PDB file of C-alpha atoms in Angstrom:
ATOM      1  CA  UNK I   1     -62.017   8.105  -2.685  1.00  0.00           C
ATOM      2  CA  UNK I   2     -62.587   8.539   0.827  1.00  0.00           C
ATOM      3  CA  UNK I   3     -59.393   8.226   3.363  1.00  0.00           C
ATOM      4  CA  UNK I   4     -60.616   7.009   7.234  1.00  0.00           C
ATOM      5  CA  UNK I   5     -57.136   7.168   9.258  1.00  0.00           C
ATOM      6  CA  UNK I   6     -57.052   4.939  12.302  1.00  0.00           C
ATOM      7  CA  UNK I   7     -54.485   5.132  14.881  1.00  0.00           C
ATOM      8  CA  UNK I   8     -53.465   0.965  16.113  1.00  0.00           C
ATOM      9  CA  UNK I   9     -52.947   2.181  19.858  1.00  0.00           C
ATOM     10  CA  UNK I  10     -55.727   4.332  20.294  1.00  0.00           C
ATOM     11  CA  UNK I  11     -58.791   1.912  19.120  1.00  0.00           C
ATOM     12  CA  UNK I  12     -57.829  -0.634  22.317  1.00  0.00           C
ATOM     13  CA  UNK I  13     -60.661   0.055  25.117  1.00  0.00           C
ATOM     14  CA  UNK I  14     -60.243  -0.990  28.373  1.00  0.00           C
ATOM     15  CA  UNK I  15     -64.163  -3.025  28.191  1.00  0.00           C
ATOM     16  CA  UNK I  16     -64.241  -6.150  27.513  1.00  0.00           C
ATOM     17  CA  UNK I  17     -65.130  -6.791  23.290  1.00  0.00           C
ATOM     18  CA  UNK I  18     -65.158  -2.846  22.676  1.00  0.00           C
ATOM     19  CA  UNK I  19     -62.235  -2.806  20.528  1.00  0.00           C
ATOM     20  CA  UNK I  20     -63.557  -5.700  18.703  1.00  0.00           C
ATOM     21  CA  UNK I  21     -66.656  -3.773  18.372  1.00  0.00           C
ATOM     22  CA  UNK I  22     -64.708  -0.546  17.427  1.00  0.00           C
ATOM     23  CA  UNK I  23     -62.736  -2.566  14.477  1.00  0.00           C
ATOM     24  CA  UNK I  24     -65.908  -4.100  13.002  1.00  0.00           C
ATOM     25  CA  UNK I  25     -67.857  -0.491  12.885  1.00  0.00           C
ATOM     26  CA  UNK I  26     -64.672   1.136  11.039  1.00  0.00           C
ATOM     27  CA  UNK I  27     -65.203  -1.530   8.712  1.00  0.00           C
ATOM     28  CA  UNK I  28     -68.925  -0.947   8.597  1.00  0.00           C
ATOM     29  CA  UNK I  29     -68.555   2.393   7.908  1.00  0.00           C
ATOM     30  CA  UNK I  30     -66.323   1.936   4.921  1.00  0.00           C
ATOM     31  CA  UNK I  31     -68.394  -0.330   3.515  1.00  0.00           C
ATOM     32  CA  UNK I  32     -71.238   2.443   3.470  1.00  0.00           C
ATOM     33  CA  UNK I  33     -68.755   5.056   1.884  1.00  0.00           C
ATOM     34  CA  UNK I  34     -66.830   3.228  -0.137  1.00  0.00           C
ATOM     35  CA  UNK I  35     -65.110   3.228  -2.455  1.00  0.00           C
ATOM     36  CA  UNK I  36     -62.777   3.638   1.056  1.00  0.00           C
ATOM     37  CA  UNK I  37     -59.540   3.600   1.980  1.00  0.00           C
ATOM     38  CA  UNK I  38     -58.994   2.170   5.918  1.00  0.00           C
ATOM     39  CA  UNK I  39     -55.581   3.269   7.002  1.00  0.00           C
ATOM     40  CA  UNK I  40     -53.889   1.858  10.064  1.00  0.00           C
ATOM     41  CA  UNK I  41     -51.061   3.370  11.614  1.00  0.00           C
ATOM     42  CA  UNK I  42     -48.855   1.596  13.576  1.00  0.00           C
ATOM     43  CA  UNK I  43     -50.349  -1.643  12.271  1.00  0.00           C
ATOM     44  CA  UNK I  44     -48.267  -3.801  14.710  1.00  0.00           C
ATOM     45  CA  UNK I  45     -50.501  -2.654  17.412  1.00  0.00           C
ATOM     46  CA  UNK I  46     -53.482  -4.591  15.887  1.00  0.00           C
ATOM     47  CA  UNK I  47     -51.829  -7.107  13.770  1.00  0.00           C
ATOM     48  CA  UNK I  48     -48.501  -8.303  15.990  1.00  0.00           C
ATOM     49  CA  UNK I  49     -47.470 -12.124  15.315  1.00  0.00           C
ATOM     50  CA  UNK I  50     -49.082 -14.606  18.686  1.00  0.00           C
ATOM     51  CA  UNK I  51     -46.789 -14.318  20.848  1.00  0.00           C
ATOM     52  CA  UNK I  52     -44.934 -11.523  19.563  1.00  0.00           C
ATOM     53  CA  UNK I  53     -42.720 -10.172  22.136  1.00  0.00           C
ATOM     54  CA  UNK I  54     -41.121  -6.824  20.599  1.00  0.00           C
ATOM     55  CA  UNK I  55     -38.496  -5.146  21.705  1.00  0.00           C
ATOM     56  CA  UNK I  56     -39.866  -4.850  25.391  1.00  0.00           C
ATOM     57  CA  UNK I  57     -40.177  -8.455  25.624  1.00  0.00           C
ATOM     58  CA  UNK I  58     -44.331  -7.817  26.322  1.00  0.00           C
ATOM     59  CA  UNK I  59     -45.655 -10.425  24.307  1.00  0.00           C
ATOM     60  CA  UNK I  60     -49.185 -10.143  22.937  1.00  0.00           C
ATOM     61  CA  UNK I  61     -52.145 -11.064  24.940  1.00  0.00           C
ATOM     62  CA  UNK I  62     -56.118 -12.787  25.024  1.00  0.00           C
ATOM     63  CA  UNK I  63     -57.140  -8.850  23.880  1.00  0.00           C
ATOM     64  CA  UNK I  64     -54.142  -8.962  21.131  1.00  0.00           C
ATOM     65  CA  UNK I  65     -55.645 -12.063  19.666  1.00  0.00           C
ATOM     66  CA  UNK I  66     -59.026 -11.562  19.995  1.00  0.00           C
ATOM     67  CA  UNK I  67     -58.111  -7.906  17.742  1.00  0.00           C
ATOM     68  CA  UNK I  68     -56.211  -9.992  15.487  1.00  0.00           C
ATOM     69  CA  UNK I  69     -58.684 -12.614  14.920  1.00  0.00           C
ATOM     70  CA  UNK I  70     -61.761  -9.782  14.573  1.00  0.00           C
ATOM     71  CA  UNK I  71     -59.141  -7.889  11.808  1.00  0.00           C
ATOM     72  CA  UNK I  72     -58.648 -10.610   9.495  1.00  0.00           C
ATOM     73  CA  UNK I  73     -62.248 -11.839   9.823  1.00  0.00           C
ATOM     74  CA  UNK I  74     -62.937  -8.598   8.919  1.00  0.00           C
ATOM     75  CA  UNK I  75     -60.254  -8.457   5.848  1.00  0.00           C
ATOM     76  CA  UNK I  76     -61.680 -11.846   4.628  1.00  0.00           C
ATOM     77  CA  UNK I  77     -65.223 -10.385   3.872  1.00  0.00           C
ATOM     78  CA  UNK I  78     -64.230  -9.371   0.392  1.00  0.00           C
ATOM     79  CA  UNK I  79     -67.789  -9.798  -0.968  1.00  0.00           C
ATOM     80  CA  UNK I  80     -68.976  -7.249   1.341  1.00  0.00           C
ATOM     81  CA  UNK I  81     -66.346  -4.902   1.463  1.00  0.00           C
ATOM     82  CA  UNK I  82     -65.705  -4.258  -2.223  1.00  0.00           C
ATOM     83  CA  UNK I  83     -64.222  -0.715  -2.676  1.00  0.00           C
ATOM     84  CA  UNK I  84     -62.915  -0.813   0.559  1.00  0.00           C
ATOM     85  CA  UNK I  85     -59.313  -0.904   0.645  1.00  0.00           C
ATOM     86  CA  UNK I  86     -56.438  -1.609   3.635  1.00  0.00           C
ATOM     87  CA  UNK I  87     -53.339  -0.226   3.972  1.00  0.00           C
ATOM     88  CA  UNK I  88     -51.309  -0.792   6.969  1.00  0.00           C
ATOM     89  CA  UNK I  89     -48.014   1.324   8.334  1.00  0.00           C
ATOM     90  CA  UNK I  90     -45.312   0.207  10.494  1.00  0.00           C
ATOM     91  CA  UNK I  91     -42.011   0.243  11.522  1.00  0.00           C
ATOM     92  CA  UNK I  92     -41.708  -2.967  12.599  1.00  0.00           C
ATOM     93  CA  UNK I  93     -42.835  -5.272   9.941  1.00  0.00           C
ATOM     94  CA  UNK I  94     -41.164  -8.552  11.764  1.00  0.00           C
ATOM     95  CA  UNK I  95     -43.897  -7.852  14.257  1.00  0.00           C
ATOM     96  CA  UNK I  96     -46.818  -8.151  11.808  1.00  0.00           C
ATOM     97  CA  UNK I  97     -48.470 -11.726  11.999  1.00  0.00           C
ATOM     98  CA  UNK I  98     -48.212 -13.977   8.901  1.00  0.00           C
ATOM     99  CA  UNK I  99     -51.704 -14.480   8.413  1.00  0.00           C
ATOM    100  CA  UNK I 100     -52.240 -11.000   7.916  1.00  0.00           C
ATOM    101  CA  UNK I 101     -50.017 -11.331   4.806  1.00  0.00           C
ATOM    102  CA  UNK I 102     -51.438 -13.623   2.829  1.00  0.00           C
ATOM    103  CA  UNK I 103     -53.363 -12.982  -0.446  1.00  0.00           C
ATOM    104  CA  UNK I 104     -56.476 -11.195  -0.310  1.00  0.00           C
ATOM    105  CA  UNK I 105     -55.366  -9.129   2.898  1.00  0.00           C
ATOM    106  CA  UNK I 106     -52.062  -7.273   3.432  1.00  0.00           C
ATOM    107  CA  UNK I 107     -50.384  -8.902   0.568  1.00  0.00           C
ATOM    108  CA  UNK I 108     -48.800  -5.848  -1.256  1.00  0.00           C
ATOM    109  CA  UNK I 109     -45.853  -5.183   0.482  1.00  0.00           C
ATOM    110  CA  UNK I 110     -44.062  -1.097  -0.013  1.00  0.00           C
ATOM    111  CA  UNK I 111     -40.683  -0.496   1.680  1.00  0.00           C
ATOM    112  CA  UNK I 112     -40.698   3.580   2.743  1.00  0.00           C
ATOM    113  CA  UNK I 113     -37.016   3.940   3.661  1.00  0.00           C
ATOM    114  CA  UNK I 114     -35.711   7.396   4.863  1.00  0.00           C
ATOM    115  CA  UNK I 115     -35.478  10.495   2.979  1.00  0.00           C
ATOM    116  CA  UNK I 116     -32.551  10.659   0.272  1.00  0.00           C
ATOM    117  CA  UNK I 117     -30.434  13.577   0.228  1.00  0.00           C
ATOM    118  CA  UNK I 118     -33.018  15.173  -2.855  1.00  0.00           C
ATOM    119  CA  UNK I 119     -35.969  14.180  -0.402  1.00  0.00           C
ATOM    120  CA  UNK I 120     -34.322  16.037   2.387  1.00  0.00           C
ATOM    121  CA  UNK I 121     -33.664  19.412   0.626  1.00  0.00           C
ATOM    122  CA  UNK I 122     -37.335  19.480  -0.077  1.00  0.00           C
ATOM    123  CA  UNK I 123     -38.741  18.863   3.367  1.00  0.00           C
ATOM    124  CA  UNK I 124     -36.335  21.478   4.510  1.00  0.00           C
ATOM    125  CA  UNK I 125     -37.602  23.969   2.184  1.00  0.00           C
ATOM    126  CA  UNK I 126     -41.097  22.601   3.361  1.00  0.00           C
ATOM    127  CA  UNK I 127     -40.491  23.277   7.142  1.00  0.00           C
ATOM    128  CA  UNK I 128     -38.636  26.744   6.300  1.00  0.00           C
ATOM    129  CA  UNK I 129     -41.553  28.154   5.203  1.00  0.00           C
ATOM    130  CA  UNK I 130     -43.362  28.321   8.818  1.00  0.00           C
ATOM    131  CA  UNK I 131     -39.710  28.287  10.622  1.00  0.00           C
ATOM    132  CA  UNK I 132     -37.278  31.334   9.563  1.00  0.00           C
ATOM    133  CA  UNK I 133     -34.364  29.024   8.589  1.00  0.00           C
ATOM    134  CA  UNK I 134     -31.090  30.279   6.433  1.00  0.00           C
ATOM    135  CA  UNK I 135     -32.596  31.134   2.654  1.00  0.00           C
ATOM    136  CA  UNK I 136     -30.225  30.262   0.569  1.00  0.00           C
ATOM    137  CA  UNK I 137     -29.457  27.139  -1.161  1.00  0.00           C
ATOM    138  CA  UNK I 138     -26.315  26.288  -0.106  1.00  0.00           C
ATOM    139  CA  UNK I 139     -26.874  26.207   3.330  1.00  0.00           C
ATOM    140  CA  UNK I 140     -30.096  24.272   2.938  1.00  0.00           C
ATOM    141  CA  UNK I 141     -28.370  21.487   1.070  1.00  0.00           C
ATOM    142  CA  UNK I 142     -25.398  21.505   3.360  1.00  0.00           C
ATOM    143  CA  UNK I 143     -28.214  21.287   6.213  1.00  0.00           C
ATOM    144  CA  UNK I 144     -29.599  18.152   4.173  1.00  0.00           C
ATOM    145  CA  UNK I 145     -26.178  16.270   4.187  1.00  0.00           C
ATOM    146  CA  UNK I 146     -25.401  16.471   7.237  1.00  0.00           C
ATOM    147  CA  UNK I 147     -29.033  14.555   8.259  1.00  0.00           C
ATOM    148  CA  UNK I 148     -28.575  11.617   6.688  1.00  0.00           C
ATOM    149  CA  UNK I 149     -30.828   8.829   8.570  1.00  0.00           C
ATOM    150  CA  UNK I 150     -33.121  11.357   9.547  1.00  0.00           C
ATOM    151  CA  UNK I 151     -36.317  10.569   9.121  1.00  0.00           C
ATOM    152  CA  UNK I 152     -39.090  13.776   8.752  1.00  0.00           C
ATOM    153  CA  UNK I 153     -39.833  13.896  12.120  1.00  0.00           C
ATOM    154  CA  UNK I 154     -36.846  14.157  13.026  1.00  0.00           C
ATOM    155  CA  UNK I 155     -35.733  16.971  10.583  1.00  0.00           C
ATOM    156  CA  UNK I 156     -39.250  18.782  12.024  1.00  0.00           C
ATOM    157  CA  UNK I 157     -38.288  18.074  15.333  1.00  0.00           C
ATOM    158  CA  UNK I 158     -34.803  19.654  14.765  1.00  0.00           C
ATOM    159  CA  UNK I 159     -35.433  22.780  13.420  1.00  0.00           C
ATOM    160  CA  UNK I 160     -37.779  23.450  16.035  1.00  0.00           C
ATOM    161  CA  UNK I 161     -35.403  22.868  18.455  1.00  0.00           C
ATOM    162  CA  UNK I 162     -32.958  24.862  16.614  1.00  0.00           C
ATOM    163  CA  UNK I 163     -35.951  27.747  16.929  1.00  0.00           C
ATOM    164  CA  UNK I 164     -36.440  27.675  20.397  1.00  0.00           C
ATOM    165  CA  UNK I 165     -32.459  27.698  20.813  1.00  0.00           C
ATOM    166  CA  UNK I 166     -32.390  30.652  18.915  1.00  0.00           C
ATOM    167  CA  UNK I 167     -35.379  32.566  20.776  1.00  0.00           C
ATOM    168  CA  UNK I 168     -33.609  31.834  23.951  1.00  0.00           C
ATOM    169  CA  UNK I 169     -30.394  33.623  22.719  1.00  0.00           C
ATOM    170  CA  UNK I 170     -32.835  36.356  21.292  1.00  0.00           C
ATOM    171  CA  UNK I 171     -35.902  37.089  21.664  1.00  0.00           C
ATOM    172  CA  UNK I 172     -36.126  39.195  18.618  1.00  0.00           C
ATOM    173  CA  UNK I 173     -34.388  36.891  16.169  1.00  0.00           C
ATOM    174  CA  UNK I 174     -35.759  36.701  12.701  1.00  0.00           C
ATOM    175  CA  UNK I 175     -33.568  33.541  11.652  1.00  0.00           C
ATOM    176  CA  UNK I 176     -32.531  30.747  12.865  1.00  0.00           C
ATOM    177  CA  UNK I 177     -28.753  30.443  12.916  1.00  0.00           C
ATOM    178  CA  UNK I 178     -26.887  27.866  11.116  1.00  0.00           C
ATOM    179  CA  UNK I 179     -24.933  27.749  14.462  1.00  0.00           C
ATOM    180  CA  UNK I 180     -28.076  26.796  16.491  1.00  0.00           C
ATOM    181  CA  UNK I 181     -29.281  23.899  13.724  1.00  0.00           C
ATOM    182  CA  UNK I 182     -25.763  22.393  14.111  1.00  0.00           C
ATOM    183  CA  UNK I 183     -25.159  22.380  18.045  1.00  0.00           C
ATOM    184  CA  UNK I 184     -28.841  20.582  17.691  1.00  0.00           C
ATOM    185  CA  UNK I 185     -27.794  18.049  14.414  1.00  0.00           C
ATOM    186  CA  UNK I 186     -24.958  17.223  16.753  1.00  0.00           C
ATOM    187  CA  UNK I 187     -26.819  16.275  19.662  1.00  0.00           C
ATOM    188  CA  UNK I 188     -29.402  14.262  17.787  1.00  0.00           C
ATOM    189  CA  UNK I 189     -27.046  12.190  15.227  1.00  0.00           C
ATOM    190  CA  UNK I 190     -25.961  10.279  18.453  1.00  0.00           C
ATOM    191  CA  UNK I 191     -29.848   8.970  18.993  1.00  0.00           C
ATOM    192  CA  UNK I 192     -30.697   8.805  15.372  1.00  0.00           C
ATOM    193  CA  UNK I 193     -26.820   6.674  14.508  1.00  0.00           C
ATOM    194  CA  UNK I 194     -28.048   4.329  17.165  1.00  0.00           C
ATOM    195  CA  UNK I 195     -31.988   3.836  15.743  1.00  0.00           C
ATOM    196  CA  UNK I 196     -29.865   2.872  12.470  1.00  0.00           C
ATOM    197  CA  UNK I 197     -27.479   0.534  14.070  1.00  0.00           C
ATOM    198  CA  UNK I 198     -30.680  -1.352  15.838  1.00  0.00           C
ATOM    199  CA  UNK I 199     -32.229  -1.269  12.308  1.00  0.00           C
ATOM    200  CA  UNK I 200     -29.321  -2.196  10.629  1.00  0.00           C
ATOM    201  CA  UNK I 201     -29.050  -5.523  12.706  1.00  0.00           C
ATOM    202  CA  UNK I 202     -32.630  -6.598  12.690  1.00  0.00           C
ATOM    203  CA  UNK I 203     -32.544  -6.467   8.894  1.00  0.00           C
ATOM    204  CA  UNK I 204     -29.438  -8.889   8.762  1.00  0.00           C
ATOM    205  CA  UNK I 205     -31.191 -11.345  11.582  1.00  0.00           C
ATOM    206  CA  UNK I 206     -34.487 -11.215   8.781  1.00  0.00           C
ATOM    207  CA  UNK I 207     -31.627 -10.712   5.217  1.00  0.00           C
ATOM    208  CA  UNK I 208     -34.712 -13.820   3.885  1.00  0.00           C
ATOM    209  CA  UNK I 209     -37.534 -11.188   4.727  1.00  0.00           C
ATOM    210  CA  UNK I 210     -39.553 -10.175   1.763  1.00  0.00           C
ATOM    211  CA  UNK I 211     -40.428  -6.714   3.875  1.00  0.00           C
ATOM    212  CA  UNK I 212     -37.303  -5.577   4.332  1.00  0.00           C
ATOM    213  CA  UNK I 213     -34.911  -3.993   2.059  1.00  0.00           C
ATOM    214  CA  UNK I 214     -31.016  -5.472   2.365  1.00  0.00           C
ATOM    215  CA  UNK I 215     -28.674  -2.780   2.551  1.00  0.00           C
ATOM    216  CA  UNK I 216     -31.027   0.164   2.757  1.00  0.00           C
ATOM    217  CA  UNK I 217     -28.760   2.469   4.654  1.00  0.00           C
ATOM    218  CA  UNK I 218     -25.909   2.148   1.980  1.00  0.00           C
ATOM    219  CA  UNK I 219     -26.836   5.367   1.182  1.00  0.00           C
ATOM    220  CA  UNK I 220     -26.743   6.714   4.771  1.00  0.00           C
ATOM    221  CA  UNK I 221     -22.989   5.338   5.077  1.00  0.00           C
ATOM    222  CA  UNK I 222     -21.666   7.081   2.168  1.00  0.00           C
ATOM    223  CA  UNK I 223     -22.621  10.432   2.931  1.00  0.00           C
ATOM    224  CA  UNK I 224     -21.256  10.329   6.530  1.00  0.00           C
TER     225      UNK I 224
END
């Protein structure tokens, strides 16, 4: 099976019809390697609803709908695209346009909700092996519960942080202190509490959605 990644933002083109032209040659070129797998991240670039106005208040535009319009023409040529398959990734599924949801296109929807406290341990065991973090197991799982609602960039972009904190102390240090991680955990749990507040709240204004999952950061609230 082969895997084509496509980053939403970075396909838009600042000529008139490129990006149009850029969606329908990904598609092309599945179709000549298939079976295929066209992956789109940050699928509300390419696929927001008309008038979508997000959470700066932008709105889409002519080039928006014009993208739109050349995606789901493109999604509705199942004779020709057989073995080609879409998958689309965002984090703001209220954004994605109904008609991309019907049968035949983006109709398979998969909630991917934060790590757990199990999926957590094992991304910090992950990330310790190219970043000298504490060793043993009880630190690593105390490490884990006190990130719940991070996500794994966040955990990544922790213990790098915690790295560089520790560098600065010492140039020469082999380890990065559970001292360091924690002055770090406490300065990002403000940022990351707030991203799960905002979350928390859209999925109550959409609790009739069929993308989102009600109470999905249950979990997060009982470990704090």
């Amino acid at each position: 099976m082969n895997f084509i990644p496509i980053k939403g933002p970075e396909i838009f083109s600042k000529y008139l019809g490129e990006t149009e032209a850029t969606l329908r040659r990904l598609f092309a070129m599945a179709r000549q390697i298939a079976p295929c797998i066209l992956f789109f991240d940050e699928m509300d670039s390419i696929g927001a609803k008309r008038g979508w106005g997000g959470d700066d208040g932008a709105g889409t535009n002519g080039v928006n709908e014009r993208v739109l319009s050349t995606l789901l023409n493109e999604m509705d040529g199942v004779e020709e695209r057989t073995g080609v398959f879409v998958i689309g990734c965002t984090n703001q599924p209220r954004a994605i346009d109904d008609a991309l949801l019907r049968p035949g296109r983006l109709d398979q929807l998969v909630y991917v909700g934060y790590p757990s406290l199990v999926d957590r341990e094992e991304i910090i065991a992950a990330i310790g092996e190219r970043i000298p973090l504490p060793k043993d197991q009880e630190s690593r799982r105390l490490l884990a519960k006190k990130t719940a609602g991070f996500s794994p960039a966040d955990l990544d972009s922790l213990f790098r942080e915690a790295a560089i904190l520790a560098l600065r102390k010492c140039i020469d240090a082999d380890t990065v202190a559970m001292d360091d991680i924690e002055m770090v955990i406490q300065k990002m749990s403000i940022s990351v509490q707030d991203r799960i507040d905002k979350r928390t709240l859209a999925e109550r204004d959409d609790s009739e959605s069929d993308v989102l999952v009600p109470n999905q950061y249950k979990e997060f609230q009982q470990e704090r």
